[in-house]
Amino acid sequence: TGVDTRVIEKINLFLILIPHVMSIPALSKAVQQKTFVKETIKPGDKKTFPKKGDTVTVHYVGTFVTGSKFDSSRDKGRPFSFKVGAGQVIKGWDEGLLEFSVGEVANLFIAPEYGYGHAGAGGVIPPDSPLIFEVELLNIKH
């Protein structure tokens, strides 16, 4: 019929996800603005913030909009460290963690453009997936 099945799959995924995305106001805003939105769960010290190039150590739990978990440093029993602003992680984390202070726990609602985009990731995260990460900033090394 000449119809690209990948287009049909994307449309079906969109139709499945849109009610979930729209039911979470912060995620809806992130997706509409093609960025990320941070919502604080527990404030940090409000004094100690990372700068680009600092190494941060975090705990995180990553979920899809459906609520199913796809990754967790807590489940692995070890925090995750990376250099902020160096492109070692998705853009939503690179920019989002700059807004955290030590000890803060927050949700990062991440649009696909600030996540894994059209490519998805490792067969785990489908293309064009909005994501939710609960992140706790444990430490900063300047």
PDB file of C-alpha atoms in Angstrom:
ATOM      1  CA  THR A   1       0.000   0.000   0.000  1.00  0.00           C
ATOM      2  CA  GLY A   2       3.016   2.293   0.183  1.00  0.00           C
ATOM      3  CA  VAL A   3       2.409   3.164   3.855  1.00  0.00           C
ATOM      4  CA  ASP A   4       5.552   3.271   5.985  1.00  0.00           C
ATOM      5  CA  THR A   5       4.880   1.010   8.976  1.00  0.00           C
ATOM      6  CA  ARG A   6       7.269   3.092  11.114  1.00  0.00           C
ATOM      7  CA  VAL A   7       4.960   6.087  10.667  1.00  0.00           C
ATOM      8  CA  ILE A   8       1.970   3.998  11.727  1.00  0.00           C
ATOM      9  CA  GLU A   9       3.902   2.756  14.798  1.00  0.00           C
ATOM     10  CA  LYS A  10       4.803   6.340  15.788  1.00  0.00           C
ATOM     11  CA  ILE A  11       1.196   7.485  15.411  1.00  0.00           C
ATOM     12  CA  ASN A  12      -0.023   4.573  17.530  1.00  0.00           C
ATOM     13  CA  LEU A  13       2.616   5.288  20.210  1.00  0.00           C
ATOM     14  CA  PHE A  14       1.613   8.957  20.203  1.00  0.00           C
ATOM     15  CA  LEU A  15      -2.077   8.082  20.620  1.00  0.00           C
ATOM     16  CA  ILE A  16      -1.242   5.778  23.530  1.00  0.00           C
ATOM     17  CA  LEU A  17       1.074   8.251  25.290  1.00  0.00           C
ATOM     18  CA  ILE A  18      -0.783  11.541  24.836  1.00  0.00           C
ATOM     19  CA  PRO A  19      -3.393  10.922  27.581  1.00  0.00           C
ATOM     20  CA  HIS A  20      -0.575  10.062  30.032  1.00  0.00           C
ATOM     21  CA  VAL A  21       1.474  13.117  29.061  1.00  0.00           C
ATOM     22  CA  MET A  22      -1.485  15.474  29.299  1.00  0.00           C
ATOM     23  CA  SER A  23      -2.457  14.098  32.736  1.00  0.00           C
ATOM     24  CA  ILE A  24       0.872  15.287  34.194  1.00  0.00           C
ATOM     25  CA  PRO A  25       0.933  19.109  33.926  1.00  0.00           C
ATOM     26  CA  ALA A  26       4.724  19.476  34.298  1.00  0.00           C
ATOM     27  CA  LEU A  27       5.379  16.824  31.656  1.00  0.00           C
ATOM     28  CA  SER A  28       2.786  18.351  29.348  1.00  0.00           C
ATOM     29  CA  LYS A  29       4.559  21.724  29.693  1.00  0.00           C
ATOM     30  CA  ALA A  30       7.987  20.144  29.046  1.00  0.00           C
ATOM     31  CA  VAL A  31       6.742  18.372  25.916  1.00  0.00           C
ATOM     32  CA  GLN A  32       4.936  21.449  24.573  1.00  0.00           C
ATOM     33  CA  GLN A  33       8.008  23.643  25.139  1.00  0.00           C
ATOM     34  CA  LYS A  34      10.454  20.915  24.010  1.00  0.00           C
ATOM     35  CA  THR A  35      12.562  21.217  27.142  1.00  0.00           C
ATOM     36  CA  PHE A  36      12.506  19.979  30.748  1.00  0.00           C
ATOM     37  CA  VAL A  37      10.583  21.009  33.849  1.00  0.00           C
ATOM     38  CA  LYS A  38      11.864  20.512  37.393  1.00  0.00           C
ATOM     39  CA  GLU A  39       9.523  20.022  40.351  1.00  0.00           C
ATOM     40  CA  THR A  40      11.152  19.923  43.782  1.00  0.00           C
ATOM     41  CA  ILE A  41      10.090  17.138  46.130  1.00  0.00           C
ATOM     42  CA  LYS A  42      12.539  17.938  48.940  1.00  0.00           C
ATOM     43  CA  PRO A  43      14.622  21.147  48.965  1.00  0.00           C
ATOM     44  CA  GLY A  44      18.385  20.950  49.210  1.00  0.00           C
ATOM     45  CA  ASP A  45      20.656  23.336  51.096  1.00  0.00           C
ATOM     46  CA  LYS A  46      19.771  26.127  48.603  1.00  0.00           C
ATOM     47  CA  LYS A  47      23.435  27.271  48.702  1.00  0.00           C
ATOM     48  CA  THR A  48      25.574  24.660  46.966  1.00  0.00           C
ATOM     49  CA  PHE A  49      24.837  24.373  43.237  1.00  0.00           C
ATOM     50  CA  PRO A  50      26.900  22.620  40.559  1.00  0.00           C
ATOM     51  CA  LYS A  51      28.564  24.550  37.763  1.00  0.00           C
ATOM     52  CA  LYS A  52      29.386  23.280  34.281  1.00  0.00           C
ATOM     53  CA  GLY A  53      32.398  20.998  34.511  1.00  0.00           C
ATOM     54  CA  ASP A  54      31.716  19.888  38.099  1.00  0.00           C
ATOM     55  CA  THR A  55      31.255  16.196  38.802  1.00  0.00           C
ATOM     56  CA  VAL A  56      27.953  15.415  40.473  1.00  0.00           C
ATOM     57  CA  THR A  57      26.854  12.249  42.218  1.00  0.00           C
ATOM     58  CA  VAL A  58      23.157  11.435  42.117  1.00  0.00           C
ATOM     59  CA  HIS A  59      20.623   8.758  42.821  1.00  0.00           C
ATOM     60  CA  TYR A  60      17.861   8.478  40.239  1.00  0.00           C
ATOM     61  CA  VAL A  61      14.813   6.508  39.206  1.00  0.00           C
ATOM     62  CA  GLY A  62      13.751   6.764  35.560  1.00  0.00           C
ATOM     63  CA  THR A  63      10.170   6.057  34.520  1.00  0.00           C
ATOM     64  CA  PHE A  64       8.067   6.264  31.418  1.00  0.00           C
ATOM     65  CA  VAL A  65       4.893   8.361  31.450  1.00  0.00           C
ATOM     66  CA  THR A  66       2.954   5.159  32.077  1.00  0.00           C
ATOM     67  CA  GLY A  67       4.749   4.860  35.426  1.00  0.00           C
ATOM     68  CA  SER A  68       6.816   1.809  34.501  1.00  0.00           C
ATOM     69  CA  LYS A  69      10.445   2.018  35.632  1.00  0.00           C
ATOM     70  CA  PHE A  70      13.219   1.578  33.068  1.00  0.00           C
ATOM     71  CA  ASP A  71      16.332   2.311  35.187  1.00  0.00           C
ATOM     72  CA  SER A  72      17.317   3.074  38.771  1.00  0.00           C
ATOM     73  CA  SER A  73      20.625   3.713  40.520  1.00  0.00           C
ATOM     74  CA  ARG A  74      18.859   2.864  43.778  1.00  0.00           C
ATOM     75  CA  ASP A  75      17.949  -0.601  42.487  1.00  0.00           C
ATOM     76  CA  LYS A  76      21.586  -1.083  41.428  1.00  0.00           C
ATOM     77  CA  GLY A  77      22.705  -0.098  44.929  1.00  0.00           C
ATOM     78  CA  ARG A  78      25.151   2.545  43.738  1.00  0.00           C
ATOM     79  CA  PRO A  79      24.872   6.243  42.908  1.00  0.00           C
ATOM     80  CA  PHE A  80      25.772   7.582  39.475  1.00  0.00           C
ATOM     81  CA  SER A  81      28.440  10.255  38.841  1.00  0.00           C
ATOM     82  CA  PHE A  82      29.004  12.416  35.764  1.00  0.00           C
ATOM     83  CA  LYS A  83      30.465  15.734  34.685  1.00  0.00           C
ATOM     84  CA  VAL A  84      27.689  18.343  34.341  1.00  0.00           C
ATOM     85  CA  GLY A  85      27.487  20.185  31.027  1.00  0.00           C
ATOM     86  CA  ALA A  86      29.950  17.865  29.279  1.00  0.00           C
ATOM     87  CA  GLY A  87      27.448  15.912  27.171  1.00  0.00           C
ATOM     88  CA  GLN A  88      27.960  12.690  29.136  1.00  0.00           C
ATOM     89  CA  VAL A  89      24.220  12.446  29.830  1.00  0.00           C
ATOM     90  CA  ILE A  90      21.007  13.578  28.178  1.00  0.00           C
ATOM     91  CA  LYS A  91      20.467  17.323  27.784  1.00  0.00           C
ATOM     92  CA  GLY A  92      17.629  17.336  30.350  1.00  0.00           C
ATOM     93  CA  TRP A  93      20.098  16.146  32.991  1.00  0.00           C
ATOM     94  CA  ASP A  94      22.979  18.366  31.805  1.00  0.00           C
ATOM     95  CA  GLU A  95      20.833  21.474  32.154  1.00  0.00           C
ATOM     96  CA  GLY A  96      18.455  20.287  34.870  1.00  0.00           C
ATOM     97  CA  LEU A  97      21.111  19.371  37.444  1.00  0.00           C
ATOM     98  CA  LEU A  98      22.481  22.934  37.286  1.00  0.00           C
ATOM     99  CA  GLU A  99      19.270  23.962  39.087  1.00  0.00           C
ATOM    100  CA  PHE A 100      19.707  21.488  41.983  1.00  0.00           C
ATOM    101  CA  SER A 101      21.358  22.235  45.311  1.00  0.00           C
ATOM    102  CA  VAL A 102      23.038  19.532  47.390  1.00  0.00           C
ATOM    103  CA  GLY A 103      20.500  17.294  49.117  1.00  0.00           C
ATOM    104  CA  GLU A 104      17.651  18.267  46.792  1.00  0.00           C
ATOM    105  CA  VAL A 105      15.258  15.654  45.483  1.00  0.00           C
ATOM    106  CA  ALA A 106      13.219  16.624  42.437  1.00  0.00           C
ATOM    107  CA  ASN A 107      11.416  15.229  39.442  1.00  0.00           C
ATOM    108  CA  LEU A 108      12.777  16.132  36.030  1.00  0.00           C
ATOM    109  CA  PHE A 109      10.047  15.914  33.400  1.00  0.00           C
ATOM    110  CA  ILE A 110      11.929  15.633  30.122  1.00  0.00           C
ATOM    111  CA  ALA A 111      10.643  16.133  26.578  1.00  0.00           C
ATOM    112  CA  PRO A 112      12.046  13.770  23.923  1.00  0.00           C
ATOM    113  CA  GLU A 113      14.212  16.591  22.517  1.00  0.00           C
ATOM    114  CA  TYR A 114      16.000  16.822  25.889  1.00  0.00           C
ATOM    115  CA  GLY A 115      16.065  13.045  26.348  1.00  0.00           C
ATOM    116  CA  TYR A 116      16.951  10.395  23.799  1.00  0.00           C
ATOM    117  CA  GLY A 117      15.085  12.001  20.879  1.00  0.00           C
ATOM    118  CA  HIS A 118      14.282  10.148  17.678  1.00  0.00           C
ATOM    119  CA  ALA A 119      16.929   7.489  18.330  1.00  0.00           C
ATOM    120  CA  GLY A 120      15.659   6.167  21.653  1.00  0.00           C
ATOM    121  CA  ALA A 121      18.202   4.227  23.718  1.00  0.00           C
ATOM    122  CA  GLY A 122      19.476   0.688  23.662  1.00  0.00           C
ATOM    123  CA  GLY A 123      16.201  -1.001  22.876  1.00  0.00           C
ATOM    124  CA  VAL A 124      14.953   0.108  26.314  1.00  0.00           C
ATOM    125  CA  ILE A 125      13.680   3.621  25.583  1.00  0.00           C
ATOM    126  CA  PRO A 126      11.546   3.909  22.444  1.00  0.00           C
ATOM    127  CA  PRO A 127      12.112   6.792  20.021  1.00  0.00           C
ATOM    128  CA  ASP A 128      10.459  10.110  20.916  1.00  0.00           C
ATOM    129  CA  SER A 129       9.702   9.130  24.519  1.00  0.00           C
ATOM    130  CA  PRO A 130       9.024  11.772  27.165  1.00  0.00           C
ATOM    131  CA  LEU A 131      10.656  10.679  30.430  1.00  0.00           C
ATOM    132  CA  ILE A 132      10.394  11.301  34.170  1.00  0.00           C
ATOM    133  CA  PHE A 133      13.400  11.079  36.469  1.00  0.00           C
ATOM    134  CA  GLU A 134      13.316  11.411  40.231  1.00  0.00           C
ATOM    135  CA  VAL A 135      16.816  12.687  41.028  1.00  0.00           C
ATOM    136  CA  GLU A 136      18.618  13.292  44.326  1.00  0.00           C
ATOM    137  CA  LEU A 137      21.803  15.375  44.227  1.00  0.00           C
ATOM    138  CA  LEU A 138      24.135  13.729  46.737  1.00  0.00           C
ATOM    139  CA  ASN A 139      27.462  15.446  46.138  1.00  0.00           C
ATOM    140  CA  ILE A 140      29.389  17.938  43.990  1.00  0.00           C
ATOM    141  CA  LYS A 141      33.113  17.852  43.232  1.00  0.00           C
ATOM    142  CA  HIS A 142      34.395  21.166  41.877  1.00  0.00           C
TER     143      HIS A 142
END
